[in-house]
Amino acid sequence: MSDHRDMHRAHRLGGLLSREPGVVATGVEVLASALADQAVPVEAVDWRPPPPGTESALAAVLGDPGHAEANARAVQRMVTARPHLVDVRPARDVLGLEPGTFLHAGPPLEWDRASGPMRGALVGAMLLEGLAETPRGAERRLERGAAVFEPCHHHAAVGPMAGVVSPSMWMLVVEDAEHGGTSYCSLNEGLGKVLRYGAYGPEVIERLAWMGEVLGPALREAVRRHGPIDLMALIAQALQMGDELHNRNRAATSLLLRELAPALAAAEEVPRARAAEALRFAAGNDHFFLNAGMAAAKACADAARGVPGSSLVVAMARNGTDFGIQVSGTGDRWFTGPAGVPDGLYLGGYGPDDANPDIGDSAITETAGMGGFALAAAPAIVRFVGGEVPDAVAATQRMYEITLAEHPVLQIPLLSFRGTPVGVDVARVVRTGILPVIDTGIAGREAGTGQVGAGLVEPPANVFTDALHALAETA
Amino acid sequence: MRDWVEVRRGGYHDSVTLMRVSRRLSERPGVAGAMVAMGTGLNREMFGRMGFAVPDEAGPDDLVVAIRVEGEGPDEAGLDEARGALDGLLREVSRPPAQAGLLGAPAPARTTGSAAARGDATVALLSVPGPHVFPEAMDALDAGLNVMIFSDNVPVAQEITLKEAAARRGLIVMGPDCGTAVIGGAGLGFANAVRPGPVGVVAASGTGAQQLMCLLDAAGAGVSHVLGVGGRDLSPEVSGRSALAALAALDADPATELIVLVSKPPAPQVLDLIREAARRLDTPVVFALPLPGEDDLTRAAEQALRALGRPVPAWPRWTSPRGAAPVSGRALRGLFAGGTLRDEAEMIARDVLGWELEARGHRFTDFGDDAYTRGRAHPMIDPTLRLEALRAEAADDGCGVLLLDVVLGYGAEPDPAAALAPAVAAALRDRPDLAVVVSLCGTPADPQDRDRQAVALCEAGADVFASNAQATRHALTLVDGSIVEGTPR
């Protein structure tokens, strides 16, 4: 009986013989024009050959009968995650971080290969934790292997730029109300000379100490009093207010403060002077929300991990030396290549020669369909990242070619409220040669310099072909 | 002579486009040879054969340009001119730059999946190089589109995987190596402009399907749909997966009253399977197979017409006023663009002349065969090789009759008679004892206009027939005066 029904369905060929013909034409142009000459609707594909040697890996991955379903499931989990900010706690408590252990951005890294800003941030963290008296002393201890480094990503955490987390730093705690995951990100220090850009001067360490003493506890009380804050709802609103949630967080910061300020004012545990300091600090930093957005993006991306056969990218991260990605179907394995130098605008007298290669876990925003992928939503910053409004629209539109879905919640007014492109597919990146566009800050290459600019950067292409070959082996 | 070779990084164009550029460049005065192609292994071989040295660093993603100009000396103006012409030709064929305009059209899709998501298509037509077909085809199937694969060189294991994936989704994969389909009046690949009608065609042969649809059109019957299945579908490995799906789909199609299945000789066990499936359909099925004892394409068309209760017309023919006399004792040389038309002609010739055709100098060549299309477009697009062969045969005293097919329709060259008629006229001028017969596969509605083509070829001295079988029999009467045209077997 069911056989009969199946047979019947099979005969209909998706309406091939009954509907008005419409054709997607991929390849030789004369065949597409022959259709156009017959007034048949034809969508011509601007096809280019994938890199030599990828044919059989592509066939193995895409020919795996469960592949399309695996990708659909993985990206569905990514876009249905509902990250909420639920708490703020020190890393030593919430991540169990021991003294002398530090987290860092990007894929795994040893001191010997660490870049200037990464070394600078680690030096600063040593000073903050009281593990060294002077920068030189900190550096010598680090050279001798006195500290343990691990990627933030190995602890469900993310950190912007150098992404260095030490036990006394306070972390935003974000829980996914849909799939149950938890993710973490440190608190944002502001712009200029800050630890995440590799600066470790006295003002940097003083600020970090204040953040641990005043800001962290104040935020904890505010968040606990407020109750879970729906970050996706906040991000969706900010996106319609001109943020892309990576290089522009002005609207999101304002929206978050609007939620937290009344709760902070009402928190009896926080002295009025400290509450005022905390609010003034947060309000004075347009990037205050970035870290919350990153933790939210991390929760979304982690929800999509571990789907066998899926070619969905679940992490893009840089440590200042390597650019690494992780893929849903290949577990915790990193695929790495040399981090590129961003293309962008420089502050003051700095120029490209001062720039460090790409650094930071903040590409988690692009991984989850924000940042560079949502550039069309943020016309206010396109010049800052080097271009005009049409370039921003084109960048977002290009990302639809390599992503698996359009975000159901994050919408772009300029594109008639089309969802942002979300869920980078390794196979599509390899096939098209289109690389993810990533917004980024630019750190100075010398330890201690701080930020020198901001712009756009692309991952090295090999990380995607390497991931494809690894997936092909599992297929 | 002076050679100039240049590698242009990342300048991708499809092979047909580049062959056209190469051809137009080679035709320029002062240019002794030119090839513009991507730096693939096969193309590098071709460059080598032409005597061009391609730098080692040129990879398959790089455009390689090689030009040979006549004359000597470093200040040769011809080279600059040819280079200028090349840049112009490449500019002409380049796609417009990606539209980044705020409200302008978005840039074209880069994958079949992305294009499928943009619209409401029912079928994807794939003509990328064979090794790259699979991802595009899976994209289409995942998006719920049927697939027509024009390309060849797709591994048979991938063909089977794709056809199984299609079956699971209730879709069909036409091809690989499927040159022809007509779906709801739209011609895909090489197809003729035929009137709508009651006959559905399942075709494992492109030119076989074109011959059938043109004859049915000439008889006023027309076709509902022509579903190609690819040359390998009726092999033991693929086992008719697409033919069975196509038969079932046409059986369920209310516009189809009768089905014709046309194929190159299929594997016997697969043919049994297909015949068995055909018996179970509500719609009658007529078989057109170039096998001894089977109907030729014209007879299959006639049988289909009779089954529909329609009259069988006199098939169109245009007899040259030249009035060629029989040329007994000399050989028949068939120069074909269509593989099935060649096979049919040979089968008829064996039937009439016996099995020792080759021993008597008779030859039937398919210029669409892989051996002639390596690094070169199909003869229905690029007639160069066949025109050369025509001149060579005319120069051979042993050749008495030339039999040529001309296949019109969408995708084929815009005016084949423009080059062929003068070549025929020249051959007949040099060889008054030669006869030329043309099998003209087309319809009056084709972009090339069948009747205009027929008149041009006829005026050049060829006898022209709409039926390939009739053209062949006519050629046979000219080879051997004792044969009477139209004799039933």
Tab-separated table of C-alpha atoms in Angstrom, chain A residues 68-370:
chain	number	residue	atom	x	y	z
A	68	ALA	CA	21.940	17.341	3.911
A	69	GLU	CA	19.883	16.232	6.876
A	70	ALA	CA	22.885	16.534	9.211
A	71	ASN	CA	23.518	20.092	8.046
A	72	ALA	CA	19.862	20.994	8.360
A	73	ARG	CA	19.801	19.650	11.902
A	74	ALA	CA	23.037	21.348	12.941
A	75	VAL	CA	22.085	24.771	11.603
A	76	GLN	CA	18.591	24.418	13.007
A	77	ARG	CA	20.129	23.946	16.440
A	78	MET	CA	22.338	26.985	15.865
A	79	VAL	CA	19.484	29.334	14.946
A	80	THR	CA	17.028	28.083	17.554
A	81	ALA	CA	19.391	28.536	20.505
A	82	ARG	CA	18.050	31.031	23.066
A	83	PRO	CA	21.080	32.339	24.978
A	84	HIS	CA	20.254	34.262	28.170
A	85	LEU	CA	22.636	36.205	30.387
A	86	VAL	CA	22.041	34.597	33.789
A	87	ASP	CA	24.980	35.482	36.010
A	88	VAL	CA	28.399	37.153	36.355
A	89	ARG	CA	31.096	35.246	38.282
A	90	PRO	CA	34.890	35.043	38.631
A	91	ALA	CA	36.644	32.645	36.279
A	92	ARG	CA	38.253	30.809	39.195
A	93	ASP	CA	34.785	29.824	40.456
A	94	VAL	CA	32.837	29.355	37.281
A	95	LEU	CA	35.553	27.758	35.120
A	96	GLY	CA	37.567	26.246	37.973
A	97	LEU	CA	40.623	28.089	36.689
A	98	GLU	CA	43.693	27.409	38.922
A	99	PRO	CA	46.378	30.047	39.647
A	100	GLY	CA	48.978	29.965	36.896
A	101	THR	CA	46.457	28.771	34.302
A	102	PHE	CA	45.355	31.151	31.559
A	103	LEU	CA	42.876	30.893	28.720
A	104	HIS	CA	43.613	32.536	25.375
A	105	ALA	CA	41.869	33.229	22.094
A	106	GLY	CA	42.028	30.991	19.055
A	107	PRO	CA	43.354	27.507	18.509
A	108	PRO	CA	46.033	26.012	20.819
A	109	LEU	CA	49.297	27.956	21.003
A	110	GLU	CA	52.695	27.753	22.719
A	111	TRP	CA	54.600	30.739	24.088
A	112	ASP	CA	57.330	30.327	21.455
A	113	ARG	CA	54.843	30.911	18.640
A	114	ALA	CA	52.801	33.587	20.410
A	115	SER	CA	52.618	37.025	18.771
A	116	GLY	CA	53.366	40.365	20.429
A	117	PRO	CA	49.855	41.214	21.628
A	118	MET	CA	49.259	37.662	22.892
A	119	ARG	CA	52.517	37.787	24.875
A	120	GLY	CA	51.637	41.260	26.143
A	121	ALA	CA	48.221	40.118	27.360
A	122	LEU	CA	49.722	37.093	29.119
A	123	VAL	CA	52.316	39.341	30.777
A	124	GLY	CA	49.506	41.636	31.948
A	125	ALA	CA	47.536	38.679	33.290
A	126	MET	CA	50.615	37.486	35.239
A	127	LEU	CA	50.923	40.967	36.772
A	128	LEU	CA	47.197	41.088	37.574
A	129	GLU	CA	47.327	37.717	39.306
A	130	GLY	CA	50.427	38.748	41.292
A	131	LEU	CA	52.531	36.012	39.696
A	132	ALA	CA	55.253	38.504	38.739
A	133	GLU	CA	56.426	41.881	39.921
A	134	THR	CA	57.526	43.334	36.606
A	135	PRO	CA	56.725	42.758	32.935
A	136	ARG	CA	60.266	41.488	32.338
A	137	GLY	CA	59.897	39.073	35.245
A	138	ALA	CA	56.530	37.887	33.915
A	139	GLU	CA	58.003	37.316	30.478
A	140	ARG	CA	60.918	35.293	31.862
A	141	ARG	CA	58.562	33.103	33.885
A	142	LEU	CA	56.326	32.572	30.853
A	143	GLU	CA	59.374	31.688	28.708
A	144	ARG	CA	60.360	29.089	31.270
A	145	GLY	CA	56.923	27.506	31.022
A	146	ALA	CA	55.676	28.595	34.457
A	147	ALA	CA	52.100	28.993	33.230
A	148	VAL	CA	49.545	26.728	31.538
A	149	PHE	CA	47.697	28.074	28.440
A	150	GLU	CA	44.518	26.651	27.013
A	151	PRO	CA	42.138	27.940	24.370
A	152	CYS	CA	38.991	29.631	25.716
A	153	HIS	CA	37.075	27.440	23.263
A	154	HIS	CA	38.123	24.333	25.209
A	155	HIS	CA	36.208	25.712	28.213
A	156	ALA	CA	32.963	26.791	26.524
A	157	ALA	CA	34.373	30.316	26.655
A	158	VAL	CA	35.385	33.006	24.194
A	159	GLY	CA	37.549	36.087	24.546
A	160	PRO	CA	37.968	39.083	22.245
A	161	MET	CA	41.403	39.833	20.702
A	162	ALA	CA	44.069	38.082	22.823
A	163	GLY	CA	41.167	36.681	24.811
A	164	VAL	CA	43.323	36.123	27.870
A	165	VAL	CA	41.339	35.014	30.914
A	166	SER	CA	42.947	34.659	34.342
A	167	PRO	CA	41.353	33.221	37.506
A	168	SER	CA	40.427	36.583	39.036
A	169	MET	CA	38.641	37.953	35.966
A	170	TRP	CA	34.856	38.019	36.040
A	171	MET	CA	32.896	36.156	33.393
A	172	LEU	CA	29.480	36.672	31.875
A	173	VAL	CA	27.546	33.396	32.261
A	174	VAL	CA	25.158	32.683	29.399
A	175	GLU	CA	22.733	29.765	29.294
A	176	ASP	CA	20.917	28.451	26.253
A	177	ALA	CA	17.288	28.074	27.303
A	178	GLU	CA	16.549	25.903	24.288
A	179	HIS	CA	19.355	23.334	24.161
A	180	GLY	CA	20.735	23.716	27.700
A	181	GLY	CA	24.351	24.719	26.980
A	182	THR	CA	26.338	27.271	28.985
A	183	SER	CA	28.949	29.664	27.637
A	184	TYR	CA	31.231	32.320	29.082
A	185	CYS	CA	32.994	35.521	28.141
A	186	SER	CA	35.059	38.012	30.115
A	187	LEU	CA	34.013	41.655	30.702
A	188	ASN	CA	34.904	44.295	28.121
A	189	GLU	CA	37.643	46.736	29.181
A	190	GLY	CA	36.911	49.508	26.708
A	191	LEU	CA	39.089	50.753	23.840
A	192	GLY	CA	42.641	52.066	23.584
A	193	LYS	CA	45.360	50.634	25.807
A	194	VAL	CA	43.707	47.463	27.078
A	195	LEU	CA	44.899	43.982	27.908
A	196	ARG	CA	43.059	42.280	25.072
A	197	TYR	CA	45.118	44.291	22.563
A	198	GLY	CA	48.312	43.301	24.349
A	199	ALA	CA	48.818	46.384	26.566
A	200	TYR	CA	49.967	45.765	30.145
A	201	GLY	CA	50.889	49.201	31.509
A	202	PRO	CA	49.892	50.242	35.053
A	203	GLU	CA	46.607	51.832	33.870
A	204	VAL	CA	45.654	48.521	32.224
A	205	ILE	CA	46.306	46.491	35.355
A	206	GLU	CA	44.580	49.074	37.573
A	207	ARG	CA	41.485	48.982	35.389
A	208	LEU	CA	41.388	45.183	35.477
A	209	ALA	CA	41.724	45.215	39.248
A	210	TRP	CA	38.818	47.685	39.493
A	211	MET	CA	36.743	45.501	37.169
A	212	GLY	CA	37.296	42.555	39.513
A	213	GLU	CA	36.594	44.546	42.631
A	214	VAL	CA	33.739	46.816	41.567
A	215	LEU	CA	32.316	46.126	38.093
A	216	GLY	CA	32.031	42.329	38.352
A	217	PRO	CA	30.188	42.244	41.686
A	218	ALA	CA	27.927	45.145	40.662
A	219	LEU	CA	26.953	43.422	37.413
A	220	ARG	CA	26.387	40.171	39.268
A	221	GLU	CA	23.877	41.815	41.592
A	222	ALA	CA	22.160	43.623	38.713
A	223	VAL	CA	21.835	40.497	36.573
A	224	ARG	CA	20.643	38.345	39.446
A	225	ARG	CA	18.075	40.934	40.449
A	226	HIS	CA	16.904	41.385	36.848
A	227	GLY	CA	16.697	37.700	36.064
A	228	PRO	CA	17.800	36.058	32.768
A	229	ILE	CA	18.235	38.565	29.940
A	230	ASP	CA	17.202	37.258	26.502
A	231	LEU	CA	20.308	38.119	24.463
A	232	MET	CA	18.937	37.020	21.077
A	233	ALA	CA	15.981	39.373	21.453
A	234	LEU	CA	18.381	42.166	22.363
A	235	ILE	CA	20.710	41.380	19.469
A	236	ALA	CA	17.808	41.267	17.018
A	237	GLN	CA	16.744	44.757	18.114
A	238	ALA	CA	20.284	46.121	17.970
A	239	LEU	CA	20.683	44.758	14.436
A	240	GLN	CA	17.735	46.883	13.395
A	241	MET	CA	19.335	49.879	15.089
A	242	GLY	CA	22.523	49.828	13.061
A	243	ASP	CA	24.767	47.378	14.930
A	244	GLU	CA	26.337	44.350	13.309
A	245	LEU	CA	27.379	43.150	16.805
A	246	HIS	CA	31.089	42.867	16.157
A	247	ASN	CA	32.653	46.226	15.320
A	248	ARG	CA	29.545	48.195	16.255
A	249	ASN	CA	27.785	47.497	19.552
A	250	ARG	CA	26.496	50.950	20.379
A	251	ALA	CA	22.795	50.122	20.174
A	252	ALA	CA	23.198	46.777	21.921
A	253	THR	CA	25.197	48.379	24.735
A	254	SER	CA	22.439	50.946	25.231
A	255	LEU	CA	19.768	48.284	25.206
A	256	LEU	CA	21.647	46.161	27.737
A	257	LEU	CA	22.147	49.152	30.029
A	258	ARG	CA	18.439	49.921	29.766
A	259	GLU	CA	17.789	46.441	31.168
A	260	LEU	CA	20.475	46.528	33.840
A	261	ALA	CA	20.367	50.112	35.154
A	262	PRO	CA	17.072	49.876	37.077
A	263	ALA	CA	18.136	46.554	38.579
A	264	LEU	CA	21.511	47.970	39.542
A	265	ALA	CA	19.886	51.040	41.098
A	266	ALA	CA	17.643	48.761	43.117
A	267	ALA	CA	20.445	46.457	44.276
A	268	GLU	CA	20.960	47.297	47.957
A	269	GLU	CA	24.150	45.219	48.077
A	270	VAL	CA	25.872	47.686	45.715
A	271	PRO	CA	26.850	51.073	47.201
A	272	ARG	CA	25.458	53.983	45.167
A	273	ALA	CA	28.943	55.264	44.317
A	274	ARG	CA	29.991	51.897	42.947
A	275	ALA	CA	26.763	51.516	40.975
A	276	ALA	CA	27.391	54.933	39.445
A	277	GLU	CA	30.999	54.004	38.607
A	278	ALA	CA	29.871	50.781	36.970
A	279	LEU	CA	27.174	52.488	34.918
A	280	ARG	CA	29.515	55.286	33.877
A	281	PHE	CA	32.141	52.771	32.783
A	282	ALA	CA	29.682	50.690	30.774
A	283	ALA	CA	28.037	53.737	29.203
A	284	GLY	CA	31.449	55.105	28.217
A	285	ASN	CA	32.306	52.029	26.208
A	286	ASP	CA	30.432	51.410	22.967
A	287	HIS	CA	31.785	47.854	22.963
A	288	PHE	CA	30.504	46.950	26.396
A	289	PHE	CA	27.987	44.561	24.872
A	290	LEU	CA	30.498	42.825	22.549
A	291	ASN	CA	31.475	40.233	25.131
A	292	ALA	CA	27.854	39.403	25.950
A	293	GLY	CA	27.140	39.077	22.218
A	294	MET	CA	30.153	36.779	21.845
A	295	ALA	CA	28.990	34.558	24.694
A	296	ALA	CA	25.554	34.426	23.070
A	297	ALA	CA	27.092	33.516	19.697
A	298	LYS	CA	29.232	30.875	21.405
A	299	ALA	CA	26.114	29.328	22.949
A	300	CYS	CA	24.437	29.225	19.512
A	301	ALA	CA	27.511	27.706	17.832
A	302	ASP	CA	28.054	25.133	20.572
A	303	ALA	CA	24.444	23.979	20.223
A	304	ALA	CA	25.347	22.917	16.678
A	305	ARG	CA	28.429	20.870	17.628
A	306	GLY	CA	28.835	17.166	17.211
A	307	VAL	CA	26.373	16.348	14.426
A	308	PRO	CA	27.998	13.474	12.478
A	309	GLY	CA	28.403	14.236	8.787
A	310	SER	CA	27.678	17.956	9.150
A	311	SER	CA	30.027	20.376	7.387
A	312	LEU	CA	28.809	23.342	9.452
A	313	VAL	CA	31.524	25.557	10.942
A	314	VAL	CA	31.003	25.861	14.742
A	315	ALA	CA	34.041	27.983	15.579
A	316	MET	CA	36.275	30.468	13.791
A	317	ALA	CA	39.010	31.806	16.038
A	318	ARG	CA	42.483	33.356	15.828
A	319	ASN	CA	45.324	33.428	18.298
A	320	GLY	CA	47.412	36.092	16.553
A	321	THR	CA	49.507	33.430	14.826
A	322	ASP	CA	47.031	30.849	13.491
A	323	PHE	CA	43.491	31.062	12.237
A	324	GLY	CA	41.530	27.977	13.252
A	325	ILE	CA	38.092	26.541	12.601
A	326	GLN	CA	36.137	23.695	14.126
A	327	VAL	CA	33.403	21.829	12.272
A	328	SER	CA	30.289	20.134	13.633
A	329	GLY	CA	31.042	16.747	12.055
A	330	THR	CA	34.723	16.549	13.082
A	331	GLY	CA	34.464	17.039	16.847
A	332	ASP	CA	37.025	19.180	18.668
A	333	ARG	CA	39.670	18.996	15.944
A	334	TRP	CA	41.108	22.343	14.830
A	335	PHE	CA	41.941	23.090	11.210
A	336	THR	CA	44.497	25.869	11.174
A	337	GLY	CA	46.399	28.103	8.814
A	338	PRO	CA	48.376	31.320	9.087
A	339	ALA	CA	46.331	34.262	10.377
A	340	GLY	CA	46.135	37.085	7.837
A	341	VAL	CA	46.734	40.782	8.417
A	342	PRO	CA	43.422	42.678	8.358
A	343	ASP	CA	42.696	45.229	5.689
A	344	GLY	CA	41.336	48.393	7.260
A	345	LEU	CA	41.798	51.828	8.694
A	346	TYR	CA	44.505	52.749	11.176
A	347	LEU	CA	44.422	55.011	14.212
A	348	GLY	CA	46.643	58.081	14.373
A	349	GLY	CA	50.092	57.473	12.958
A	350	TYR	CA	49.791	53.680	12.803
A	351	GLY	CA	49.909	51.814	9.506
A	352	PRO	CA	49.840	48.268	8.142
A	353	ASP	CA	53.459	47.718	9.251
A	354	ASP	CA	52.353	48.102	12.853
A	355	ALA	CA	49.572	45.540	12.541
A	356	ASN	CA	49.651	42.102	14.139
A	357	PRO	CA	48.111	39.177	12.255
A	358	ASP	CA	44.457	38.557	12.992
A	359	ILE	CA	43.622	37.744	16.604
A	360	GLY	CA	40.606	36.935	18.801
A	361	ASP	CA	37.617	34.674	19.357
A	362	SER	CA	35.257	37.448	18.272
A	363	ALA	CA	34.800	35.749	14.882
A	364	ILE	CA	32.312	33.646	16.847
A	365	THR	CA	29.883	36.447	15.935
A	366	GLU	CA	30.369	35.713	12.221
A	367	THR	CA	30.121	31.993	12.994
A	368	ALA	CA	26.617	32.632	14.338
A	369	GLY	CA	25.447	34.961	11.552
A	370	MET	CA	26.397	38.409	12.908
